[in-house]
mmCIF file of C-alpha atoms in Angstrom:
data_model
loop_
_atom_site.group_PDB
_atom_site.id
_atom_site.type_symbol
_atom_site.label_atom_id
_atom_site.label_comp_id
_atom_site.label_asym_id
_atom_site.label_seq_id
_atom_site.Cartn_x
_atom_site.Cartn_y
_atom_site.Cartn_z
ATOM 1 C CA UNK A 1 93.107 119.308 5.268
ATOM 2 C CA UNK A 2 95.706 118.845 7.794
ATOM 3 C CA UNK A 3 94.196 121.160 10.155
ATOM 4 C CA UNK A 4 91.220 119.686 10.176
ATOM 5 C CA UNK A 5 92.256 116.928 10.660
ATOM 6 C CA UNK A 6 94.155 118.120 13.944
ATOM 7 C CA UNK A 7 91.393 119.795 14.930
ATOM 8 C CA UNK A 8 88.727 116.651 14.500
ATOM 9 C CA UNK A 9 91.553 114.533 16.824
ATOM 10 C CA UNK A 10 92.309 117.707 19.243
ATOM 11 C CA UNK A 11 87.904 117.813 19.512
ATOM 12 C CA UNK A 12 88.330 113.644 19.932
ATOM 13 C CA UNK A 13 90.617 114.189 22.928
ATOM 14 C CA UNK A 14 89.036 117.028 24.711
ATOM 15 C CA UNK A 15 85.871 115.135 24.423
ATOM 16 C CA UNK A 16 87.343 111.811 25.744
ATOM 17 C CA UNK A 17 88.829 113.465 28.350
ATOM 18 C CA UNK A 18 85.928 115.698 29.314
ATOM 19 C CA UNK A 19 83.827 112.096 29.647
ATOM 20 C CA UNK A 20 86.151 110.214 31.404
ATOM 21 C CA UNK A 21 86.091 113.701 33.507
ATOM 22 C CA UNK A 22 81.846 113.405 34.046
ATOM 23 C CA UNK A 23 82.202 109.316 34.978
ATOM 24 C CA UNK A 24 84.566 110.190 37.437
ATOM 25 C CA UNK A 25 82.265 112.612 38.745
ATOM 26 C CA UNK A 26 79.712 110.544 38.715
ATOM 27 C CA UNK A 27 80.818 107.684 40.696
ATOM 28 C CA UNK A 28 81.369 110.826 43.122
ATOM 29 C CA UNK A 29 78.107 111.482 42.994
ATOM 30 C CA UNK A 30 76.072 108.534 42.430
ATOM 31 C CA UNK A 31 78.214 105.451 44.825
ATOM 32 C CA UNK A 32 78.272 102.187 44.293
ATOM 33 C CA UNK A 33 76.087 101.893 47.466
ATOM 34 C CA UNK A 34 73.103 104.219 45.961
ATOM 35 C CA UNK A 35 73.466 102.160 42.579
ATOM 36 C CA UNK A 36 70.783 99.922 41.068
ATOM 37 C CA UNK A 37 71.201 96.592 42.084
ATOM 38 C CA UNK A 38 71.188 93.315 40.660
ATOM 39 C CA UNK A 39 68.550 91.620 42.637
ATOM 40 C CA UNK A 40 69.811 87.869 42.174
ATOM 41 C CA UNK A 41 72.799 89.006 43.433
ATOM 42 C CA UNK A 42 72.728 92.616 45.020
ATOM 43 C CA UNK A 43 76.472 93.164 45.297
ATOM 44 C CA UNK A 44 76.394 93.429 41.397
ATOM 45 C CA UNK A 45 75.462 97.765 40.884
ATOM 46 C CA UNK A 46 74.601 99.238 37.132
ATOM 47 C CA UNK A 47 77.292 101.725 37.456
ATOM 48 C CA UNK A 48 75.732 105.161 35.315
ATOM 49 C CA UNK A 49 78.883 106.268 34.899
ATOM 50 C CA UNK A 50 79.982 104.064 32.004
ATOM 51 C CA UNK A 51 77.507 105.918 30.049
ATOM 52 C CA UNK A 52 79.797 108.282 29.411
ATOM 53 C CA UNK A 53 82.134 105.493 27.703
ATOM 54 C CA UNK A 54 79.832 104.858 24.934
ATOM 55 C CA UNK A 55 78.381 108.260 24.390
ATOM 56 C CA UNK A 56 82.310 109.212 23.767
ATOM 57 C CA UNK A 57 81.969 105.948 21.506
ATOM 58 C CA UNK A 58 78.849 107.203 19.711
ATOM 59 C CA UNK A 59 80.507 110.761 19.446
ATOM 60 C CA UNK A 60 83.546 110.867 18.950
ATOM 61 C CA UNK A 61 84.731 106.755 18.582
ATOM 62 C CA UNK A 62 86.186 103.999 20.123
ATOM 63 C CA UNK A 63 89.509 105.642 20.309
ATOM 64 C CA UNK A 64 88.521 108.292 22.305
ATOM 65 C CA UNK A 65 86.129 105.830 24.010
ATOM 66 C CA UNK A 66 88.678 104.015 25.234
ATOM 67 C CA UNK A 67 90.551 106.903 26.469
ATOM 68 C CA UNK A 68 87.935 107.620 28.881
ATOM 69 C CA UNK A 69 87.091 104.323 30.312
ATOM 70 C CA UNK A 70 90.695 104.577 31.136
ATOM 71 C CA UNK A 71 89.969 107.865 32.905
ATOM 72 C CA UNK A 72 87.493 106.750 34.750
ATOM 73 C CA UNK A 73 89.865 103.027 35.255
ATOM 74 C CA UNK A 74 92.710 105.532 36.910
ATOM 75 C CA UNK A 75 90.279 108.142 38.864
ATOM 76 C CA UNK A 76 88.582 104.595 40.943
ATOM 77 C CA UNK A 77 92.215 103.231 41.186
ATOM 78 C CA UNK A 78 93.803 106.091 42.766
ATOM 79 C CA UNK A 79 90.273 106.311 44.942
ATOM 80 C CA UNK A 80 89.259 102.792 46.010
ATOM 81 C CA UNK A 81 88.855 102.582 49.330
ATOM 82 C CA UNK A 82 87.160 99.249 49.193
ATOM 83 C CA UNK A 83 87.802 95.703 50.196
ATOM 84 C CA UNK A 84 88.634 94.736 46.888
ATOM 85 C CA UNK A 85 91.594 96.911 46.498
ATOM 86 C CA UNK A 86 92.447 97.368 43.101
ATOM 87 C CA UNK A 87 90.848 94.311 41.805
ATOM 88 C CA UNK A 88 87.251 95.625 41.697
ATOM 89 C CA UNK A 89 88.501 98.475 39.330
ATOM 90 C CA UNK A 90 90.348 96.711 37.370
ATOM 91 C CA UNK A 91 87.074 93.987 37.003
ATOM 92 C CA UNK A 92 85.120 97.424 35.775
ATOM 93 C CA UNK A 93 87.669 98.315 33.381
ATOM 94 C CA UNK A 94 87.719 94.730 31.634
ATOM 95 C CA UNK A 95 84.192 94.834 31.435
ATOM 96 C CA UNK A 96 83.919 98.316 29.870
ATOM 97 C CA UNK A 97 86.574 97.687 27.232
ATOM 98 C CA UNK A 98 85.115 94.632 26.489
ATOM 99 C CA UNK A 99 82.034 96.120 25.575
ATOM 100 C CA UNK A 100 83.592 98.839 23.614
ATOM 101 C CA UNK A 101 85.316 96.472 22.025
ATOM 102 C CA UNK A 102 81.789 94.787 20.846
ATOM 103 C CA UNK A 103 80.474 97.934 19.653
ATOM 104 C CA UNK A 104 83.595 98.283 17.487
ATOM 105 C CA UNK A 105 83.524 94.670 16.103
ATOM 106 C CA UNK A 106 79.510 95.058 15.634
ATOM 107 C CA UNK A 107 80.241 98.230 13.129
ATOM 108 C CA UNK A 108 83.056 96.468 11.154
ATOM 109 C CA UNK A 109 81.024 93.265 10.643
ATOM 110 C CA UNK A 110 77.794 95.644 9.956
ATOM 111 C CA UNK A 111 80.239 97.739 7.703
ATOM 112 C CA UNK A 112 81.434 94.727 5.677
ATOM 113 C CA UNK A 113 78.361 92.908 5.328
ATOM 114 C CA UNK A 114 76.077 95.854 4.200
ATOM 115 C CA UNK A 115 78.161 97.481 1.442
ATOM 116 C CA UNK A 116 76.375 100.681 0.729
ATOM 117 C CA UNK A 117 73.744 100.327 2.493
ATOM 118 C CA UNK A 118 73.646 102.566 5.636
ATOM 119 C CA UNK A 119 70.677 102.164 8.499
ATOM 120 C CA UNK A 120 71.231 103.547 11.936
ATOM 121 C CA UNK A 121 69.015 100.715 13.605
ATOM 122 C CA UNK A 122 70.598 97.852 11.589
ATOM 123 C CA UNK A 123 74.095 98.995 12.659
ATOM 124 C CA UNK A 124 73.103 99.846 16.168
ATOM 125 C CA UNK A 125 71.524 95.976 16.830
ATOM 126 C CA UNK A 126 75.002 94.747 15.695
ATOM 127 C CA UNK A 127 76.703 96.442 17.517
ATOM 128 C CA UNK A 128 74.706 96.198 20.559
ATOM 129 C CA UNK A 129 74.892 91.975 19.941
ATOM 130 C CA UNK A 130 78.168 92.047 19.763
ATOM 131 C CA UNK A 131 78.811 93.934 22.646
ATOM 132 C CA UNK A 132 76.707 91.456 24.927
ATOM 133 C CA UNK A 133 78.822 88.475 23.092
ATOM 134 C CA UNK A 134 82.154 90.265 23.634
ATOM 135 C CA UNK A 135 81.417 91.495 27.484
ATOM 136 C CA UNK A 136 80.148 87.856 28.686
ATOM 137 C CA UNK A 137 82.648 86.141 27.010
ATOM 138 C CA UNK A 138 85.394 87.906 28.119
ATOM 139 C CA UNK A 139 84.265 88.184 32.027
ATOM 140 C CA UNK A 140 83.364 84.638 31.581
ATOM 141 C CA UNK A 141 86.991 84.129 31.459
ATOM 142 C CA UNK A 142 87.998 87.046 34.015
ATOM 143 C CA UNK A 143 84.822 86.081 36.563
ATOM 144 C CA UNK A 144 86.010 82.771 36.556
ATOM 145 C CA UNK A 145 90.043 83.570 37.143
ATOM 146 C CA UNK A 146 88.842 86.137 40.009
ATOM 147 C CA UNK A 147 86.630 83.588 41.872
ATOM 148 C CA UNK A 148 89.072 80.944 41.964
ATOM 149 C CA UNK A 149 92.311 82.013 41.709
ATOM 150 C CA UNK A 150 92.681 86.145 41.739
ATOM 151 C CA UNK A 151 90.391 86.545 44.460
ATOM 152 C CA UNK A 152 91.088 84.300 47.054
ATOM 153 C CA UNK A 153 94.252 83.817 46.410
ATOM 154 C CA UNK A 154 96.325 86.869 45.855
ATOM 155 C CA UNK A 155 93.509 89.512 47.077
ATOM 156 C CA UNK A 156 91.840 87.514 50.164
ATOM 157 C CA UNK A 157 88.674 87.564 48.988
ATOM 158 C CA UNK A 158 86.156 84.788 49.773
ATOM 159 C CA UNK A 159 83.972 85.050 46.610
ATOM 160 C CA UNK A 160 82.596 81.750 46.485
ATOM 161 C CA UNK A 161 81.303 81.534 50.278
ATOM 162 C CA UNK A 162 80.040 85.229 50.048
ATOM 163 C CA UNK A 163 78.185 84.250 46.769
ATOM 164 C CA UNK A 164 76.857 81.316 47.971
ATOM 165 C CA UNK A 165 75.599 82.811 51.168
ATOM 166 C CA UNK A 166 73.993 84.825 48.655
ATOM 167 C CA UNK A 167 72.339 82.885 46.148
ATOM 168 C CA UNK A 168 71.052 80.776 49.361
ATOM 169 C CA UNK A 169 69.528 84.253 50.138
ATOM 170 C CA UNK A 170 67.757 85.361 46.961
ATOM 171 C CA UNK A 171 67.258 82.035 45.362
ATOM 172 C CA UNK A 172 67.084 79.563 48.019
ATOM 173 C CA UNK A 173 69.390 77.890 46.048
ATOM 174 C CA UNK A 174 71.640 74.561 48.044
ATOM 175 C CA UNK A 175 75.415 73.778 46.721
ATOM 176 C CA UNK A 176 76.420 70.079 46.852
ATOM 177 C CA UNK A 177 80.488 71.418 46.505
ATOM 178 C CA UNK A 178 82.183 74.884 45.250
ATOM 179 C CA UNK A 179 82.633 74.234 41.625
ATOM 180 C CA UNK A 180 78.184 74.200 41.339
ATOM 181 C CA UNK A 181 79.007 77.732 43.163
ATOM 182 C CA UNK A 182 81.380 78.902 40.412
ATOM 183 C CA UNK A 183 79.126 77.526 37.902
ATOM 184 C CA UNK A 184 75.933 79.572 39.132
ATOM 185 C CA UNK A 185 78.027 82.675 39.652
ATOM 186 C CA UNK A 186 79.340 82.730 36.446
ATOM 187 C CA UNK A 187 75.724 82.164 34.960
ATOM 188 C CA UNK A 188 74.234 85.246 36.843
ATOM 189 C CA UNK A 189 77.319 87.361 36.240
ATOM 190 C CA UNK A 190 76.405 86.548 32.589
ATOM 191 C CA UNK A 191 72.750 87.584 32.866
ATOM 192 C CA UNK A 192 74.036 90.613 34.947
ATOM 193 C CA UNK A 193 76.353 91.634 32.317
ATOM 194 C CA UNK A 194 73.942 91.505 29.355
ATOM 195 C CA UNK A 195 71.614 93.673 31.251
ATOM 196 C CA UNK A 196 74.148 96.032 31.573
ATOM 197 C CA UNK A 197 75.012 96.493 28.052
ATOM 198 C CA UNK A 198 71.642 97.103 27.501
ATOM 199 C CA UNK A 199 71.580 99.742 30.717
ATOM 200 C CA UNK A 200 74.815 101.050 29.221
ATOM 201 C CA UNK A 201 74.241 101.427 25.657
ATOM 202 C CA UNK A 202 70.246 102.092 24.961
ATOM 203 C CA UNK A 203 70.393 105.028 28.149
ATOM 204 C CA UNK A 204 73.188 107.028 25.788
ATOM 205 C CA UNK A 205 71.854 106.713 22.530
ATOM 206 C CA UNK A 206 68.640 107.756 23.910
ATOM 207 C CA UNK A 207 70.618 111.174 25.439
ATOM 208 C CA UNK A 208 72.470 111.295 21.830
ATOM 209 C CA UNK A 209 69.642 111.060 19.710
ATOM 210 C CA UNK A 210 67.599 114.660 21.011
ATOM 211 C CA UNK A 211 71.053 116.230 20.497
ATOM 212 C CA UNK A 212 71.963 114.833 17.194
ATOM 213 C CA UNK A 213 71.624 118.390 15.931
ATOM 214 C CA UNK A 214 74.213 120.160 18.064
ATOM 215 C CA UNK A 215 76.335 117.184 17.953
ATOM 216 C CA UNK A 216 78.271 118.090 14.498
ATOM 217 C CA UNK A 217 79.057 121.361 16.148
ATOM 218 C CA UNK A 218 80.639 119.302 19.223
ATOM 219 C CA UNK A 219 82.580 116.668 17.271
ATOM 220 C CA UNK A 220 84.088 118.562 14.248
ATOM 221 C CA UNK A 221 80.452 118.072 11.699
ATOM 222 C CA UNK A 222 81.051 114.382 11.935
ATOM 223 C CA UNK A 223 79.845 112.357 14.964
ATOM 224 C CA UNK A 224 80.836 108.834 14.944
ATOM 225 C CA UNK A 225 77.673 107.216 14.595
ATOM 226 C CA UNK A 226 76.583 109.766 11.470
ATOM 227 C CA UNK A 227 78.337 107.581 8.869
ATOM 228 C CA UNK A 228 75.817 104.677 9.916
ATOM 229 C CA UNK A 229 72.777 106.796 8.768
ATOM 230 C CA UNK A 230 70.837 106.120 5.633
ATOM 231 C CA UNK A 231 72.435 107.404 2.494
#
């Protein structure tokens, strides 16, 4: 029993690190400047490669989940060669563990409140709320610290004149004084990062679900997600 249990967490952490490995890769391959854009405000990109942080959620859990979002967290650290220094990285990061952290809270509360009762679809629209909940309301708090404070301040970053240049742009949209700025960025940020839970989380389980038969050879006969599946 003890060796396989070694062997389910040695699988856990060769998988983590083998997708924290592929989202490294591919920001590599796929940029932030060939990303899909957020149209309202087209500096926002749905970066593919945290993908690979929830199908090592769906896999192998949110341990191992975590590990590689902080792969990936390091790997654009250690690369950035943008503007933002380390702050845009560190932005990603929050919002990726954020999210994770919905999808964990969404299969506790599913866990508690359905007893017995096990249905893949139930458990993956909790946990898919959740993680929308948990990712605005968290960069809610971080969006609004950057714009004001983080950015401008410590990093030299002019958020709120860039983002109102641009929201003139896409929206026609006319600011009476900064704070209606910060109040429309945060709203669109909001919308932006609800999209990309959905981008994020529905793309994976779509790759996981044609290889749900080789996946209990890859994590050990017990994928994450299996013990949400009718019983």
């Amino acid at each position: 029993m003890a060796e396989g249990l070694f062997a389910r967490k040695s699988v856990s952490l060769t998988g983590a690190a083998v997708f924290g490995g592929l989202a490294a890769l591919t920001t590599v391959i796929i940029p932030a400047r060939i990303q899909p854009f957020f149209p309202i405000m087209p500096f926002l990109r749905f970066d593919p490669a945290e993908i690979f942080s929830v199908l090592a959620f769906l896999i192998f859990g949110p341990v191992s989940a975590v590990i590689a979002a902080t792969v990936h967290w390091i790997f654009l650290s250690l690369t950035s060669t943008g503007s933002t220094g380390p702050l845009g990285p560190a932005v990603k990061f929050a919002s990726v563990l954020s999210m994770l952290f919905g999808l964990w809270l969404g299969s506790k509360i599913y866990q508690h409140l359905v007893g017995s009762y096990r249905h893949m679809s139930v458990a993956l629209s909790s946990m898919f709320g959740f993680a929308v909940a948990t990712r605005i309301g968290l960069l809610l708090i971080v969006n609004y610290l950057v714009f004001t404070y983080i950015g401008p301040v410590i990093f030299n970053i002019k958020y709120i004149e860039f983002s109102q240049k641009t929201l003139q742009t896409t929206l026609g949209l006319q600011f009476a004084d900064p704070s209606q700025v910060v109040m429309a960025m945060l709203l669109w940020t909001s919308v932006f990062n609800a999209l990309h839970v959905a981008f994020s989380v529905i793309i994976p389980y779509m790759i996981f679900t044609p290889l749900s038969l080789k996946v209990p050879e890859i994590a050990s006969g017990h994928p994450w997600i299996s013990r949400f599946t009718s019983k």
